[in-house]
Coordinates of C-alpha atoms and ligand atoms in Angstrom, one line a residue:
M1 CA -82.3 31.2 2.1
I2 CA -80.2 32.2 -0.8
D3 CA -78.1 34.3 1.5
D4 CA -77.6 31.4 3.9
I5 CA -76.5 29.2 1.0
R6 CA -74.0 31.8 -0.1
A7 CA -72.7 32.2 3.4
A8 CA -72.3 28.4 3.8
R9 CA -70.6 28.2 0.4
D10 CA -68.1 31.0 1.3
A11 CA -67.4 29.4 4.7
A12 CA -66.7 26.0 3.0
L13 CA -64.5 27.6 0.3
A14 CA -62.5 29.4 3.0
R15 CA -61.9 26.2 4.9
V16 CA -60.8 24.4 1.8
E17 CA -58.3 27.2 0.9
A18 CA -57.0 27.1 4.4
A19 CA -56.3 23.3 4.4
E20 CA -52.5 22.7 4.7
S21 CA -52.3 19.0 4.1
L22 CA -53.7 16.3 1.8
E23 CA -55.2 14.5 4.8
S24 CA -57.0 17.6 6.0
V25 CA -58.4 18.4 2.5
T26 CA -59.6 14.8 2.2
A27 CA -61.3 15.0 5.6
L28 CA -62.9 18.4 4.6
G29 CA -64.4 16.7 1.5
T30 CA -66.4 14.4 3.7
T31 CA -67.4 17.1 6.1
L32 CA -68.4 19.7 3.6
L33 CA -70.0 17.6 0.9
G34 CA -71.5 15.0 3.2
K35 CA -75.0 14.7 4.6
K36 CA -74.1 16.5 7.8
G37 CA -72.5 19.4 6.0
A38 CA -74.1 22.9 6.2
L39 CA -75.1 22.8 2.5
A40 CA -76.7 19.4 2.7
Q41 CA -78.7 20.6 5.7
L42 CA -79.9 23.7 3.8
K43 CA -80.9 21.4 0.9
A44 CA -83.0 19.4 3.3
Q45 CA -84.9 22.6 4.2
L46 CA -85.9 23.3 0.6
G47 CA -89.2 21.5 1.0
G48 CA -90.3 24.1 3.5
L49 CA -90.1 26.9 1.1
A50 CA -93.3 28.6 0.2
T51 CA -93.3 28.8 -3.7
V52 CA -92.1 26.6 -6.5
G53 CA -90.1 29.5 -7.8
E54 CA -88.3 29.9 -4.5
K55 CA -87.6 26.1 -4.3
K56 CA -86.2 26.1 -7.8
A57 CA -83.9 29.1 -7.2
A58 CA -82.7 27.8 -3.8
G59 CA -82.2 24.3 -5.2
Q60 CA -80.1 25.6 -8.0
A61 CA -78.1 27.8 -5.6
V62 CA -77.3 24.8 -3.3
N63 CA -76.3 22.6 -6.3
E64 CA -74.0 25.4 -7.6
A65 CA -72.5 25.9 -4.2
L66 CA -71.8 22.2 -3.8
Q67 CA -70.2 22.1 -7.2
S68 CA -68.0 25.0 -6.5
V69 CA -66.9 23.5 -3.2
A70 CA -66.2 20.2 -4.9
A71 CA -64.2 22.0 -7.6
E72 CA -62.2 23.9 -5.1
L73 CA -61.5 20.7 -3.2
A74 CA -60.1 19.2 -6.4
V75 CA -57.9 22.2 -7.0
R76 CA -56.6 22.2 -3.5
T77 CA -56.0 18.5 -3.5
D78 CA -53.9 18.9 -6.7
E79 CA -51.9 21.7 -5.2
L80 CA -51.2 19.9 -2.0
G81 CA -50.4 16.7 -3.9
V82 CA -47.7 18.4 -6.0
A83 CA -46.3 20.1 -2.9
A84 CA -46.1 16.7 -1.1
T85 CA -44.4 15.1 -4.0
D86 CA -41.9 18.0 -4.2
A87 CA -41.2 17.6 -0.5
Q88 CA -40.6 13.9 -0.8
V89 CA -38.3 14.3 -3.8
Q90 CA -36.4 17.0 -1.9
S91 CA -36.0 14.8 1.2
E92 CA -34.9 11.8 -0.8
R93 CA -32.6 13.7 -3.0
I94 CA -29.1 12.3 -3.4
D95 CA -26.4 14.9 -3.9
L96 CA -24.3 13.3 -6.6
T97 CA -21.7 16.1 -6.5
E98 CA -20.9 15.2 -2.9
H99 CA -17.7 13.2 -2.1
A100 CA -15.7 12.7 1.1
G101 CA -12.4 13.8 -0.5
W102 CA -10.3 11.6 -2.8
P103 CA -8.9 8.4 -1.3
T104 CA -5.3 8.5 -0.4
R105 CA -3.4 6.5 -3.0
G106 CA -0.5 4.5 -1.5
H107 CA 2.8 3.5 -3.0
A108 CA 5.5 1.0 -2.3
H109 CA 7.7 1.6 0.8
L110 CA 11.1 3.3 0.2
V111 CA 12.9 0.1 0.9
T112 CA 10.7 -1.8 -1.5
Q113 CA 11.3 0.9 -4.2
A114 CA 15.0 0.5 -3.8
W115 CA 14.8 -3.3 -3.7
E116 CA 12.8 -3.4 -7.0
R117 CA 15.0 -0.9 -8.7
L118 CA 18.1 -2.9 -7.8
E119 CA 16.4 -6.1 -9.1
D120 CA 15.5 -4.3 -12.3
V121 CA 19.1 -3.0 -12.9
F122 CA 20.7 -6.4 -12.2
V123 CA 18.2 -8.2 -14.3
G124 CA 19.1 -5.7 -17.1
L125 CA 22.8 -6.7 -16.6
G126 CA 21.9 -10.4 -17.1
F127 CA 21.4 -11.6 -13.5
R128 CA 18.5 -13.7 -12.2
V129 CA 16.9 -13.2 -8.8
A130 CA 17.4 -15.9 -6.1
E131 CA 16.2 -16.2 -2.6
G132 CA 16.8 -18.1 0.6
P133 CA 15.2 -18.5 4.1
E134 CA 15.6 -15.8 6.8
V135 CA 16.0 -18.5 9.4
E136 CA 19.2 -20.3 8.5
T137 CA 21.4 -23.1 9.7
D138 CA 24.8 -22.3 11.2
W139 CA 26.3 -24.2 8.4
H140 CA 24.8 -22.1 5.6
N141 CA 25.3 -18.8 7.4
F142 CA 28.9 -19.4 8.6
E143 CA 30.5 -22.8 8.2
A144 CA 30.1 -23.2 4.4
L145 CA 31.2 -19.6 4.0
N146 CA 34.6 -20.5 5.4
M147 CA 33.8 -19.4 9.0
G148 CA 34.2 -22.6 10.9
E149 CA 33.5 -23.1 14.6
G150 CA 35.6 -20.5 16.5
H151 CA 36.5 -18.4 13.5
P152 CA 37.1 -14.9 14.8
A153 CA 35.0 -13.3 12.0
R154 CA 31.9 -14.9 13.6
G155 CA 32.2 -12.5 16.4
E156 CA 31.8 -9.6 14.1
F157 CA 28.3 -10.7 13.3
D158 CA 26.1 -10.0 16.3
T159 CA 24.1 -13.1 15.7
M160 CA 20.6 -13.9 16.9
F161 CA 20.2 -17.6 17.6
V162 CA 16.9 -19.4 17.4
D163 CA 15.8 -22.1 19.7
H164 CA 15.1 -24.8 17.1
A165 CA 16.2 -28.4 16.9
G166 CA 14.1 -29.6 14.0
D167 CA 15.3 -31.0 10.7
G168 CA 18.2 -32.6 12.4
A169 CA 19.7 -29.3 13.5
E170 CA 21.4 -29.2 16.9
P171 CA 20.0 -26.7 19.4
G172 CA 21.8 -23.4 19.2
R173 CA 22.9 -24.0 15.6
T174 CA 20.0 -22.2 14.0
V175 CA 20.3 -18.5 13.4
L176 CA 18.4 -15.5 11.9
R177 CA 20.7 -15.0 8.9
T178 CA 23.2 -12.3 9.6
H179 CA 23.7 -11.6 5.9
T180 CA 22.4 -12.7 2.5
S181 CA 25.6 -14.6 1.7
P182 CA 24.0 -18.0 2.7
V183 CA 22.0 -17.6 -0.5
Q184 CA 25.3 -18.0 -2.4
I185 CA 25.6 -21.5 -0.8
R186 CA 22.1 -22.5 -1.4
T187 CA 22.3 -21.4 -5.1
M188 CA 25.6 -23.2 -5.7
L189 CA 24.1 -26.4 -4.1
D190 CA 21.0 -26.0 -6.2
Q191 CA 22.1 -25.0 -9.7
E192 CA 24.8 -26.0 -12.1
P193 CA 27.2 -23.2 -13.1
P194 CA 27.2 -20.8 -14.9
I195 CA 25.5 -18.9 -12.1
Y196 CA 24.6 -15.2 -12.3
I197 CA 22.2 -14.3 -9.5
V198 CA 21.3 -11.5 -7.1
A199 CA 19.5 -12.2 -3.8
P200 CA 17.8 -9.3 -2.1
G201 CA 16.5 -10.1 1.4
R202 CA 16.0 -9.3 5.1
V203 CA 18.9 -9.9 7.5
F204 CA 19.2 -9.7 11.3
R205 CA 21.9 -8.6 13.8
R206 CA 21.8 -8.0 17.5
D207 CA 22.2 -4.3 17.2
T208 CA 20.6 -1.5 19.3
P209 CA 18.6 0.8 16.9
D210 CA 20.3 4.2 16.4
A211 CA 20.5 6.6 13.5
T212 CA 22.7 4.3 11.4
H213 CA 21.8 0.8 12.8
M214 CA 18.8 -1.4 12.9
P215 CA 18.6 -5.0 14.2
V216 CA 16.6 -5.9 11.0
F217 CA 17.7 -4.5 7.7
H218 CA 18.1 -5.5 4.0
Q219 CA 20.9 -6.6 1.8
I220 CA 21.4 -7.6 -1.8
E221 CA 23.9 -10.3 -2.6
G222 CA 25.4 -10.9 -5.9
L223 CA 27.1 -14.2 -7.1
V224 CA 28.7 -15.1 -10.4
I225 CA 30.2 -18.5 -11.0
D226 CA 31.6 -19.4 -14.4
R227 CA 34.8 -20.4 -16.1
D228 CA 37.8 -17.9 -16.0
I229 CA 36.1 -15.2 -14.0
T230 CA 38.6 -12.7 -12.7
M231 CA 38.8 -9.7 -10.5
A232 CA 38.4 -7.5 -13.6
D233 CA 34.9 -9.0 -14.2
L234 CA 34.1 -8.1 -10.6
A235 CA 35.3 -4.5 -11.0
G236 CA 33.6 -4.1 -14.4
T237 CA 30.3 -5.4 -13.0
I238 CA 30.4 -3.0 -10.0
E239 CA 31.2 -0.1 -12.4
A240 CA 28.4 -1.0 -14.8
F241 CA 26.0 -1.4 -11.9
T242 CA 27.0 2.0 -10.4
K243 CA 26.4 3.8 -13.7
A244 CA 23.1 2.0 -14.4
F245 CA 21.8 2.6 -10.9
F246 CA 23.1 6.0 -9.9
G247 CA 23.8 7.6 -13.3
P248 CA 26.5 8.1 -15.8
G249 CA 28.2 10.8 -13.7
W250 CA 29.0 8.2 -11.0
S251 CA 31.9 5.8 -10.8
S252 CA 33.3 3.1 -8.4
R253 CA 36.5 1.7 -6.9
L254 CA 37.6 -1.3 -5.0
R255 CA 39.7 -1.1 -1.8
P256 CA 41.5 -4.1 -0.3
S257 CA 39.6 -5.7 2.7
Y258 CA 39.0 -9.0 4.3
F259 CA 36.1 -11.4 4.3
P260 CA 36.5 -15.1 5.1
F261 CA 34.4 -16.2 2.1
T262 CA 36.2 -14.2 -0.6
E263 CA 39.9 -14.1 -1.5
P264 CA 41.0 -11.5 -2.4
S265 CA 38.4 -9.3 -0.8
A266 CA 37.5 -5.7 -1.2
E267 CA 35.2 -3.0 -0.1
F268 CA 33.6 -1.1 -2.9
D269 CA 33.1 2.6 -2.9
I270 CA 31.1 4.8 -5.3
Q271 CA 32.0 8.3 -6.3
R272 CA 29.4 11.0 -6.5
P273 CA 29.5 13.4 -9.4
D274 CA 30.9 16.0 -7.0
G275 CA 33.9 13.8 -6.4
S276 CA 33.1 12.6 -2.9
W277 CA 33.3 8.9 -2.0
L278 CA 30.8 6.7 -0.3
E279 CA 31.4 3.2 1.0
L280 CA 28.7 0.8 -0.3
G281 CA 29.5 -2.8 0.4
G282 CA 31.9 -5.8 0.4
C283 CA 33.0 -8.0 -2.5
G284 CA 35.7 -10.4 -3.6
M285 CA 36.5 -13.6 -5.5
V286 CA 34.7 -16.6 -4.1
H287 CA 37.1 -18.4 -1.8
P288 CA 38.1 -21.9 -2.9
N289 CA 36.9 -23.4 0.4
V290 CA 33.4 -22.0 -0.3
L291 CA 33.4 -23.6 -3.8
T292 CA 34.6 -26.9 -2.3
A293 CA 31.8 -26.8 0.4
C294 CA 29.3 -26.5 -2.5
D295 CA 30.9 -29.5 -4.4
L296 CA 32.4 -27.2 -7.1
D297 CA 36.0 -27.8 -8.3
P298 CA 38.0 -24.6 -7.7
D299 CA 40.2 -25.6 -10.6
E300 CA 37.3 -25.6 -12.9
W301 CA 35.1 -22.8 -11.6
S302 CA 35.8 -19.4 -10.3
G303 CA 33.5 -16.5 -9.5
F304 CA 32.9 -13.3 -7.5
A305 CA 30.4 -12.2 -4.9
F306 CA 29.3 -8.9 -3.5
G307 CA 26.8 -7.7 -0.9
F308 CA 25.5 -4.3 0.3
G309 CA 22.8 -2.7 2.3
I310 CA 19.5 -1.8 0.5
D311 CA 18.2 0.5 3.3
R312 CA 21.5 2.4 3.3
M313 CA 21.1 3.0 -0.5
A314 CA 17.6 4.3 0.0
V315 CA 18.8 6.5 2.9
M316 CA 21.6 7.9 0.8
R317 CA 19.5 8.4 -2.3
H318 CA 16.8 10.4 -0.3
A319 CA 19.2 12.0 2.2
V320 CA 17.3 10.5 5.2
G321 CA 19.0 11.5 8.4
D322 CA 17.9 8.6 10.6
I323 CA 17.6 5.0 9.4
R324 CA 14.9 4.3 12.1
D325 CA 12.5 6.5 10.1
M326 CA 12.6 3.7 7.5
F327 CA 10.9 1.3 9.9
T328 CA 8.6 3.2 12.2
N329 CA 6.2 3.6 9.3
D330 CA 5.0 7.1 10.1
I331 CA 2.7 8.0 7.1
R332 CA 3.9 11.6 7.3
F333 CA 7.4 10.4 6.6
L334 CA 6.6 7.7 4.0
S335 CA 4.2 9.8 1.9
Q336 CA 7.1 12.1 1.0
F337 CA 8.6 9.6 -1.3
Ligands
LIG401 N1 28.2 -10.7 3.6 C1 29.1 -9.5 3.8 C2 28.5 -8.6 4.9 O1 27.4 -8.8 5.3 C3 29.2 -8.7 2.5 C4 29.9 -9.5 1.4 C5 29.1 -10.2 0.5 C6 31.2 -9.4 1.2 C7 29.8 -10.9 -0.5 C8 31.9 -10.1 0.2 C9 31.1 -10.9 -0.7 O2 29.2 -7.8 5.4

């Protein structure tokens, strides 16, 4: 009997040790310690033993066996419980050191950079920033700028016309502004002199895109209206701007030219530190007809205006070979600047 009890105990302990999961160890508890377990059945046979001494010894052996199986079940339950918790923690672990690479930080477009720097420099020289609409009337874009109906200079602007007859405009007399000069007109109609403004903005011409032309590009206009303004003020302003924007090693010059809205008119060039010249834009003294169109008395007020391309400046500054690169928005190009 004692041997049977030991054999049953050892078999039970072996099964508990072999249990691989919490569920199976729990199930084993019921099987091994329950009424149908081998030890319980041996206990039931105690009554059939011959002597009291034998009964006592076997009873004690069964109880000890049951206790050691119960103790081993508790140990195994503990072990498997810790392992299960470990496994769960491991599976739910968040790797806080993991990242998908740093986000790409963007920056302002090349044209915007040039635009903002130009504004900064001119604001530093005492100018204010003005603006006007990109869709303009023929009157603001041409007529008030001393380019009446049939003026040959109109032909030099490859104008895009807009089908629009609202606001009292006749059909065919609304344009996408071909330059920022209409902002001169709007500002003079809007404000009392003295006027010191720059007007950066988008302009449009019917051009086929190539390395140096785009149908949409950007200009910055300058306008000064005050008493006793002379060509010397214009030249001095251009020179001060050139040094402030490009650097102290740069200088500027004016060359006679023609624009209907300025008289006299000039092209202005800037000279690089290496001595080479670069044509930048047009300028001149505001034409008396333009002042009159804006209800200003040419005997009382005088002024100058200038205009040049913003994209061209950015292209020059960064030695970009093809102006179309400025507008195709290829991130590999843009991220270089
Ligand atoms: N509007 C002229 C152009 O687009 C430039 C200009 C502006 C010239 C102001 C003189 C004065 O070519």
